PDB file of C-alpha atoms in Angstrom:
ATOM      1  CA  UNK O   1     -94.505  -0.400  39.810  1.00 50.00           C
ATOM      2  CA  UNK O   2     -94.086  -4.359  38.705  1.00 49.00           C
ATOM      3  CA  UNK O   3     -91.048  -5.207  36.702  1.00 48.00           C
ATOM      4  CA  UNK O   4     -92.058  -6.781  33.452  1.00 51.00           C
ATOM      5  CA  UNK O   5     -90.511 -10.345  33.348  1.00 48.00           C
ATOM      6  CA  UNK O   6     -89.583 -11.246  29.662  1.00 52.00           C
ATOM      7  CA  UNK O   7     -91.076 -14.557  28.915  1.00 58.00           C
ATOM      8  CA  UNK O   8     -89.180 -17.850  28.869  1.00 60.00           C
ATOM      9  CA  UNK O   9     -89.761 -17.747  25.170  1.00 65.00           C
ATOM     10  CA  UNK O  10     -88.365 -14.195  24.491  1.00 66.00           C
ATOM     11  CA  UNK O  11     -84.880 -14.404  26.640  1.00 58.00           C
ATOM     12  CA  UNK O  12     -84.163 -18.101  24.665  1.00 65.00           C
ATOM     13  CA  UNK O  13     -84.742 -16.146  21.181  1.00 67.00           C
ATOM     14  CA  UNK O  14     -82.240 -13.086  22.203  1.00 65.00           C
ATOM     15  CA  UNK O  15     -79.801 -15.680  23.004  1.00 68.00           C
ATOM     16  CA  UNK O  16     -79.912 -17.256  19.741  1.00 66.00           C
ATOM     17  CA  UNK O  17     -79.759 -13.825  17.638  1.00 68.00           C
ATOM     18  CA  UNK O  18     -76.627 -13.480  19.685  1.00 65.00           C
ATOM     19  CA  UNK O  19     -75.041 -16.436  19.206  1.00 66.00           C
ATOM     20  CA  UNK O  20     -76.252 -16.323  15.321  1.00 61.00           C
ATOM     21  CA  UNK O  21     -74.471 -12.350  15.474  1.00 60.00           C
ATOM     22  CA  UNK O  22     -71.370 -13.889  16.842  1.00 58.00           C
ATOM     23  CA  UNK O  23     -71.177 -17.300  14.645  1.00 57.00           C
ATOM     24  CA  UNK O  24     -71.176 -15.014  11.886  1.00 55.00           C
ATOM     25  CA  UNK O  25     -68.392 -12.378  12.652  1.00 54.00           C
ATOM     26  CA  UNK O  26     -66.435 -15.411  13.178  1.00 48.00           C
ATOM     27  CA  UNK O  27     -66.386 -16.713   9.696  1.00 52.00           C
ATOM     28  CA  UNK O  28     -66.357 -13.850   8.188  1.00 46.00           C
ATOM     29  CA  UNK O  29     -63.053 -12.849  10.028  1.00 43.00           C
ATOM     30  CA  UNK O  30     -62.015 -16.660   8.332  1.00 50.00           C
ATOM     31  CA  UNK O  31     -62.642 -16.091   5.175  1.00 51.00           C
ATOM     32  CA  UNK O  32     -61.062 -12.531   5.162  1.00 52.00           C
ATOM     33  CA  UNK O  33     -57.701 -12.578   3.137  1.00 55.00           C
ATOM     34  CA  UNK O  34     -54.523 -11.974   5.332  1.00 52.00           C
ATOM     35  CA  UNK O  35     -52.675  -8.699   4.852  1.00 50.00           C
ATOM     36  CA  UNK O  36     -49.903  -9.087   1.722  1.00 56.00           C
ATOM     37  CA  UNK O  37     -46.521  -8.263   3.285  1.00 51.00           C
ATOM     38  CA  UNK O  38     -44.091  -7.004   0.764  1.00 52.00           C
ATOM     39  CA  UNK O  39     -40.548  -8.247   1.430  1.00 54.00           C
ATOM     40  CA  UNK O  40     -37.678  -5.149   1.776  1.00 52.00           C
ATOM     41  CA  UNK O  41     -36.147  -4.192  -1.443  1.00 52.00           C
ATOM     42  CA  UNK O  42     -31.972  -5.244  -1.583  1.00 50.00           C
ATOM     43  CA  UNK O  43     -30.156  -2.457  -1.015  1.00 51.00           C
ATOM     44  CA  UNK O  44     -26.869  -4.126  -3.143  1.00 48.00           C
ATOM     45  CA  UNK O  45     -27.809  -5.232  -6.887  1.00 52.00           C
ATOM     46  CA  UNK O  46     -27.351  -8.936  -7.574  1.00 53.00           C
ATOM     47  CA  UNK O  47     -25.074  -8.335  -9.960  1.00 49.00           C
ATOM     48  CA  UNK O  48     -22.926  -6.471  -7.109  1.00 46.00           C
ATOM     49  CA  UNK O  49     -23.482  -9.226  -4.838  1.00 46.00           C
ATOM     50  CA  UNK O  50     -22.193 -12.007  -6.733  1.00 45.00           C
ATOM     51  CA  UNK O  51     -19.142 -10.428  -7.835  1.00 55.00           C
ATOM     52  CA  UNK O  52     -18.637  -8.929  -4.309  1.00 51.00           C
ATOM     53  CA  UNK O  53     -18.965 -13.335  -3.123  1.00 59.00           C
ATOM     54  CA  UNK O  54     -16.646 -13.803  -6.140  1.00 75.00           C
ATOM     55  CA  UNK O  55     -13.545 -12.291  -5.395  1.00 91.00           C
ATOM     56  CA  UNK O  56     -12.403 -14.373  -2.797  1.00 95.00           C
ATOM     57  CA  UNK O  57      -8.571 -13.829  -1.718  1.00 96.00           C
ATOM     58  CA  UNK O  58      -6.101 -16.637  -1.300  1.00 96.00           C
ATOM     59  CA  UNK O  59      -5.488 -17.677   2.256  1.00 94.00           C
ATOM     60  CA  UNK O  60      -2.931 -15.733   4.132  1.00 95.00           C
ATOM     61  CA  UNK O  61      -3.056 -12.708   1.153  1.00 97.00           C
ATOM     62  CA  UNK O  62      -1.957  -9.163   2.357  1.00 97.00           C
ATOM     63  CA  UNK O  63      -0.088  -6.509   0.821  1.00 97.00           C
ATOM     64  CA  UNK O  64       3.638  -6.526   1.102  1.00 97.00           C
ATOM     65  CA  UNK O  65       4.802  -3.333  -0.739  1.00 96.00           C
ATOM     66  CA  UNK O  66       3.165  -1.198  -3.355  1.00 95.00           C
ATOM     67  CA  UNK O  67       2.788  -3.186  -6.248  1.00 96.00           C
ATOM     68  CA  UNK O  68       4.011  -6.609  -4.393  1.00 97.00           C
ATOM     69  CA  UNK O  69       1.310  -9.102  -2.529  1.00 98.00           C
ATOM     70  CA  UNK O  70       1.994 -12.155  -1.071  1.00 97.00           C
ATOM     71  CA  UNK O  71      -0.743 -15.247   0.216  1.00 96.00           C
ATOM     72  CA  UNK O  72      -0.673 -18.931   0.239  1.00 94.00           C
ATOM     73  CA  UNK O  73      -1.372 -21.323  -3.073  1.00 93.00           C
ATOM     74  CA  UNK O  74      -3.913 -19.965  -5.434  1.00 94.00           C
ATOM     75  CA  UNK O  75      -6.959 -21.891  -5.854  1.00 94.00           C
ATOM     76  CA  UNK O  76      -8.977 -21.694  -9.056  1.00 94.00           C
ATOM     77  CA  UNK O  77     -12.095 -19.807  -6.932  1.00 95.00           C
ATOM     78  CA  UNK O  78      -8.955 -16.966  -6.048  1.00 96.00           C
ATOM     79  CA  UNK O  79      -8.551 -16.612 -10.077  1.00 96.00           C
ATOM     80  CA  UNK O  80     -11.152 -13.948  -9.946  1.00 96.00           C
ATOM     81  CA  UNK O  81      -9.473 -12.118  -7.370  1.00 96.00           C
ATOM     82  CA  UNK O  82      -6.358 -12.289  -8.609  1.00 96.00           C
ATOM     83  CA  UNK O  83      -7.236 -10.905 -11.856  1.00 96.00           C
ATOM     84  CA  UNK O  84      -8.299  -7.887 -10.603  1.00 96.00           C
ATOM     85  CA  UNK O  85      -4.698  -6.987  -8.979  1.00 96.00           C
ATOM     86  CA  UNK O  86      -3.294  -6.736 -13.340  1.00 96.00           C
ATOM     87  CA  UNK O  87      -0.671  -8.922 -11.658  1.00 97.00           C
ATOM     88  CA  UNK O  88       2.500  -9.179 -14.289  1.00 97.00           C
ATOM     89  CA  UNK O  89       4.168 -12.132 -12.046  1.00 97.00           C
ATOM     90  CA  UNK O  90       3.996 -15.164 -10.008  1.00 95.00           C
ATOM     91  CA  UNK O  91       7.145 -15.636  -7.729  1.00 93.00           C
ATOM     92  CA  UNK O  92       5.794 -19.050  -6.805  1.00 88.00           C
ATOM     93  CA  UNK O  93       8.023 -19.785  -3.100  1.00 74.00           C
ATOM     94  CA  UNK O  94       6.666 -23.571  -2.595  1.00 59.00           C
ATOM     95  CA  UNK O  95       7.302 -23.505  -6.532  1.00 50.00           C
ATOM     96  CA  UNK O  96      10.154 -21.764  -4.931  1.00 46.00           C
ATOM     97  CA  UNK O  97       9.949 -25.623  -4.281  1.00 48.00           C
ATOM     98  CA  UNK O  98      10.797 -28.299  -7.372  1.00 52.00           C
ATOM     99  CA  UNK O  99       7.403 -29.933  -7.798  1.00 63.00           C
ATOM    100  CA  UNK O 100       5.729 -28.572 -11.172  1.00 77.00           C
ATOM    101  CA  UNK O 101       3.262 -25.914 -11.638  1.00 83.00           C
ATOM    102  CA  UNK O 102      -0.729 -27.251 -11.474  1.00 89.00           C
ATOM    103  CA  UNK O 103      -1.711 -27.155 -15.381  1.00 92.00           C
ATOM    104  CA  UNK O 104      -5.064 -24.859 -14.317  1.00 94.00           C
ATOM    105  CA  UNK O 105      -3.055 -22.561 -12.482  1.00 94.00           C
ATOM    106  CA  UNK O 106      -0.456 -22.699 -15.907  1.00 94.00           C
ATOM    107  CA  UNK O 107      -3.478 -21.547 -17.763  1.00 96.00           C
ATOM    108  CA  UNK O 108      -4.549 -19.011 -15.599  1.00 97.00           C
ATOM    109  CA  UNK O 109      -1.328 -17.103 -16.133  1.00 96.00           C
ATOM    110  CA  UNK O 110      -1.020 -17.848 -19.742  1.00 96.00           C
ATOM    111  CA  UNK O 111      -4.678 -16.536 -20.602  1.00 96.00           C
ATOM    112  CA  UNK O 112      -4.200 -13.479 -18.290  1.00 97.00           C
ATOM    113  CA  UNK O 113      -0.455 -12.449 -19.425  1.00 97.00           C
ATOM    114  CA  UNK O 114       1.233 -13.368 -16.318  1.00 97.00           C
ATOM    115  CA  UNK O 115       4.837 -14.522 -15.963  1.00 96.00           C
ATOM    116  CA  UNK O 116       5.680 -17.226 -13.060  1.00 94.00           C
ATOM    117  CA  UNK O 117       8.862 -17.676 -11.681  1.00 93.00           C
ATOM    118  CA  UNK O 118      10.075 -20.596  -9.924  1.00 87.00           C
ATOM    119  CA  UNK O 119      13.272 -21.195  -7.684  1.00 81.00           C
ATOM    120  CA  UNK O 120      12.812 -24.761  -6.356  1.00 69.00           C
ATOM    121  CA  UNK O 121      13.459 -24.149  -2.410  1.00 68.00           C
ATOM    122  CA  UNK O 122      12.140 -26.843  -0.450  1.00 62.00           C
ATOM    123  CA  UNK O 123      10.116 -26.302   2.778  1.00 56.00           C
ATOM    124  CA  UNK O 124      12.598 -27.364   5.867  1.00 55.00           C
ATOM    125  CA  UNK O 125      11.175 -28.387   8.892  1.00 54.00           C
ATOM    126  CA  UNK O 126      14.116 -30.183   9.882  1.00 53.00           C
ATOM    127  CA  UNK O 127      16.639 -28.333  12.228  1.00 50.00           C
ATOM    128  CA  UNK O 128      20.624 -27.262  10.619  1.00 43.00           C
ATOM    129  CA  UNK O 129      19.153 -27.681   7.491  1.00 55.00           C
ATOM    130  CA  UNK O 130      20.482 -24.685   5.270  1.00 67.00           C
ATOM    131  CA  UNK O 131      17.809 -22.796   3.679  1.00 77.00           C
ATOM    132  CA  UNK O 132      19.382 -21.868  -0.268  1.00 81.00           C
ATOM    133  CA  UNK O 133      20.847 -18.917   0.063  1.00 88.00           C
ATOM    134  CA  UNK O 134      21.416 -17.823  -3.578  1.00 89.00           C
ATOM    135  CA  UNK O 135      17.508 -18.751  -4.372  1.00 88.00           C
ATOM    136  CA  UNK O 136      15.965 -16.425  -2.045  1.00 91.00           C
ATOM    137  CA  UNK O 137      18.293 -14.251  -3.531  1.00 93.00           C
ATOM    138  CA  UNK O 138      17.484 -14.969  -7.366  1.00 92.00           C
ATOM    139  CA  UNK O 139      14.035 -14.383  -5.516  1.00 93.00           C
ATOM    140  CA  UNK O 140      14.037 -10.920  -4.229  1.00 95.00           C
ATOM    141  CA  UNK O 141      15.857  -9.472  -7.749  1.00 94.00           C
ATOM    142  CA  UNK O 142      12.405 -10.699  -9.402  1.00 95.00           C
ATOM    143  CA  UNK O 143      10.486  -9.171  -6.720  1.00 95.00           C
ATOM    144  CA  UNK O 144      12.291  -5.760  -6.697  1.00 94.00           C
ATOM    145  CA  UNK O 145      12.275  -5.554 -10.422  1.00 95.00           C
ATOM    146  CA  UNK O 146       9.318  -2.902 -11.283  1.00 95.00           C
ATOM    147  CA  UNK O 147       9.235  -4.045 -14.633  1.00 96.00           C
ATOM    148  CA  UNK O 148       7.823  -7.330 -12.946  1.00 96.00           C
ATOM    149  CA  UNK O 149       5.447  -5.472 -10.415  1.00 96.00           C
ATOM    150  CA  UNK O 150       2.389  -5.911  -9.579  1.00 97.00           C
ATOM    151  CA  UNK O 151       3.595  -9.026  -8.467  1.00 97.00           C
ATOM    152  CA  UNK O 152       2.547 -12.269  -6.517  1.00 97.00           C
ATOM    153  CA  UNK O 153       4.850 -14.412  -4.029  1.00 96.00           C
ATOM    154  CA  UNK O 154       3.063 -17.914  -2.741  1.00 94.00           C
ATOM    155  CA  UNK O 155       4.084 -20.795  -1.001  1.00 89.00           C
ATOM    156  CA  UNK O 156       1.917 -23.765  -0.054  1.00 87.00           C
ATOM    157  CA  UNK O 157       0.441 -22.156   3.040  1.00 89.00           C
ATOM    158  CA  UNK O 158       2.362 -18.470   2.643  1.00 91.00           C
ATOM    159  CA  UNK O 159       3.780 -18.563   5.994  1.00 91.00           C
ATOM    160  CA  UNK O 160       7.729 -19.964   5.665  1.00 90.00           C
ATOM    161  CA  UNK O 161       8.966 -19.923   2.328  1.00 89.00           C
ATOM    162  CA  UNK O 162       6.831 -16.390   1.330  1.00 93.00           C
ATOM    163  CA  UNK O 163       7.822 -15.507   4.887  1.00 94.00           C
ATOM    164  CA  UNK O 164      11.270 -15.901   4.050  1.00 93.00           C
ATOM    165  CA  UNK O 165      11.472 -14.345   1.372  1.00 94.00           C
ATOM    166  CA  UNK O 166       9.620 -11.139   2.992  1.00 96.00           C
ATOM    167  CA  UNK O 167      11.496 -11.180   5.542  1.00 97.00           C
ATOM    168  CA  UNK O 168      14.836 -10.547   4.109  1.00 96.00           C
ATOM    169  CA  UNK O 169      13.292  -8.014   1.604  1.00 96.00           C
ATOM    170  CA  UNK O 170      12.341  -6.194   5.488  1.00 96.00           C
ATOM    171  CA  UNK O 171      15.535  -6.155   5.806  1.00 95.00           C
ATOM    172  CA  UNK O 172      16.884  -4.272   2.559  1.00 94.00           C
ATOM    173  CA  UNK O 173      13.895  -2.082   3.727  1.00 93.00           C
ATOM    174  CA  UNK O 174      15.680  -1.275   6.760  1.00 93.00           C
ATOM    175  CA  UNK O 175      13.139  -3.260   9.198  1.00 96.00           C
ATOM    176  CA  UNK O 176      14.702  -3.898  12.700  1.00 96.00           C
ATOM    177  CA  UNK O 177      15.147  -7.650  13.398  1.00 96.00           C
ATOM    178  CA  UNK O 178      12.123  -7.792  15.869  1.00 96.00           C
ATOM    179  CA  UNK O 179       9.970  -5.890  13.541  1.00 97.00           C
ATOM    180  CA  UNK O 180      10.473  -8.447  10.755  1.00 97.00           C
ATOM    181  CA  UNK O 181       9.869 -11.153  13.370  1.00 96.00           C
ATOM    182  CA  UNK O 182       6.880 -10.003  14.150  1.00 96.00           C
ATOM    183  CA  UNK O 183       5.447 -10.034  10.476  1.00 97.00           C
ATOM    184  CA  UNK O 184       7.019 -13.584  10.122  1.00 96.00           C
ATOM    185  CA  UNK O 185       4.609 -14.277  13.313  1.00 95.00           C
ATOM    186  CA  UNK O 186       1.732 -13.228  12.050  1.00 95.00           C
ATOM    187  CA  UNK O 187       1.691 -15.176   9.327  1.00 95.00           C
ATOM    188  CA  UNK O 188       3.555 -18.432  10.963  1.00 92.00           C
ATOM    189  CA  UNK O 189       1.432 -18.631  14.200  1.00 89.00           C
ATOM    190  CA  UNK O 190       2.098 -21.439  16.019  1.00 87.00           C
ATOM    191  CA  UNK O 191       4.313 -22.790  12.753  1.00 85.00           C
ATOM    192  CA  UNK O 192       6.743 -20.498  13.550  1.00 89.00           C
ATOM    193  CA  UNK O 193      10.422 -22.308  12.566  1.00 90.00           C
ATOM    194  CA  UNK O 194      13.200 -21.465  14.532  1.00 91.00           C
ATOM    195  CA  UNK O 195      15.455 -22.116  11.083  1.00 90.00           C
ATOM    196  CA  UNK O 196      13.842 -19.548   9.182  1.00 92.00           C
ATOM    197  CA  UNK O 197      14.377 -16.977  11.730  1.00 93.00           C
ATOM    198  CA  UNK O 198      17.976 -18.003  12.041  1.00 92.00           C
ATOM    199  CA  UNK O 199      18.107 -17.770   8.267  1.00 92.00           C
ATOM    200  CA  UNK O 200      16.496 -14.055   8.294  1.00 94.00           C
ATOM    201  CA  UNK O 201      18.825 -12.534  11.224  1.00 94.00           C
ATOM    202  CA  UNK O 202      22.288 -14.243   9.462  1.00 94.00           C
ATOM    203  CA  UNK O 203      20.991 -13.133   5.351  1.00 94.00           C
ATOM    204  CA  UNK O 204      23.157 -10.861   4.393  1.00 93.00           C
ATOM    205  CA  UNK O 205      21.909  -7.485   2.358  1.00 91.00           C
ATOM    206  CA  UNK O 206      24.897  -6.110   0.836  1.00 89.00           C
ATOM    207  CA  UNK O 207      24.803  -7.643  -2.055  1.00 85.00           C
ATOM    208  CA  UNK O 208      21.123  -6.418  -2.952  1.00 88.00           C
ATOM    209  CA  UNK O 209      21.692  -2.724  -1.540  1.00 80.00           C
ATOM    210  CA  UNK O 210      22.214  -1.601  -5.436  1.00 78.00           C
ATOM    211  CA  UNK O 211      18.145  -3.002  -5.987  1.00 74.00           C
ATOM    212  CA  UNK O 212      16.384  -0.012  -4.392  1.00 60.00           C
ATOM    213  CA  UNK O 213      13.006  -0.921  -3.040  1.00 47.00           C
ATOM    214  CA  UNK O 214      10.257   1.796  -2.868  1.00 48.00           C
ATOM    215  CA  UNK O 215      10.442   2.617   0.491  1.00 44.00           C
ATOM    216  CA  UNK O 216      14.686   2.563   1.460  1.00 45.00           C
TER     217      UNK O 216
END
């Protein structure tokens, strides 16, 4: 039985319906409209979002006590954030130094209801240089007052003056010495001040023993 050989004519058409087949696949594929990809809903409104990004703390904030915070310099973007601790006062520790208050910061407290205090200490980084005794005193009466509380103690950076200040309220608290170093620490770093921690060890308690913090 012969094999029937398709004519020159015949195999040269077949080709060309296949190419034709294939040419056209192709731009239809091209002209077919990509597949719409719908981006993920937010799981957080905006509205919770922005006010989540809004309340931004001032640097070196934590809690000291119930009802008593302490942090470095307020900036206006920590305003929000400090509203929302109903603060009552400001014990202001590098306004614990002599320089005046920042008029925006002035505002702040006026509009909101808040009360600053002031005590004029100076930052010391010089050595025998006697931190003022009788202002970190004046100091921790305004900070163990409740009628003051929720309250708000600052310095420039919130590591010596505010840690100062803390520190000797540890130790009407009834801290050990090395537990109230350690805080200091944390907050001083590398800044640590060997005159501070002098000041802490020698401060003397007595005197304040009749202002009963919460937890004595």
């Amino acid at each position: 039985m012969k094999l029937e050989v398709m004519p020159k004519q015949r195999v040269l058409e077949a080709e060309q319906r296949e190419e034709a087949m294939e040419m056209s696949g192709l731009e239809l594929w091209k002209h077919e409209k990509p597949p719409k990809i719908c981006p993920m809903p937010s799981l957080i409104p905006p509205e919770a979002a922005y006010d989540e990004a809004a309340l931004v703390p001032p640097l070196n904030f934590a809690m000291v006590d119930d009802g008593i915070f302490r942090s470095g310099f307020p900036e206006t973007s920590n305003f929000r954030f400090l509203k929302s601790l109903n603060l009552r006062s400001i014990v202001a520790a590098r306004y614990l130094c002599p320089e005046p208050y920042p008029e925006t910061n002035t505002e702040f407290l006026e509009e909101n209801g808040i009360r600053l205090h002031q005590f004029g200490i100076e930052g010391r980084k010089e050595p025998f240089v006697e931190i003022p005794d009788d202002k970190i005193r004046e100091a921790l009466k305004v900070v163990l007052d409740p009628r003051n509380q929720p309250l708000l103690i600052h310095c420039k950076r919130g590591k010596h003056r505010t840690g100062c200040v803390v520190g000797c309220l540890r130790k009407l608290q009834k801290w050990c010495l090395s537990s109230v170093f350690d805080e200091y620490h944390r907050f001083a770093a590398a800044k640590a001040r060997i005159t501070d921690q002098r000041f802490m060890e020698l401060f003397d308690v007595s005197t304040l023993k009749h202002l009963t913090p919460s937890n004595c």
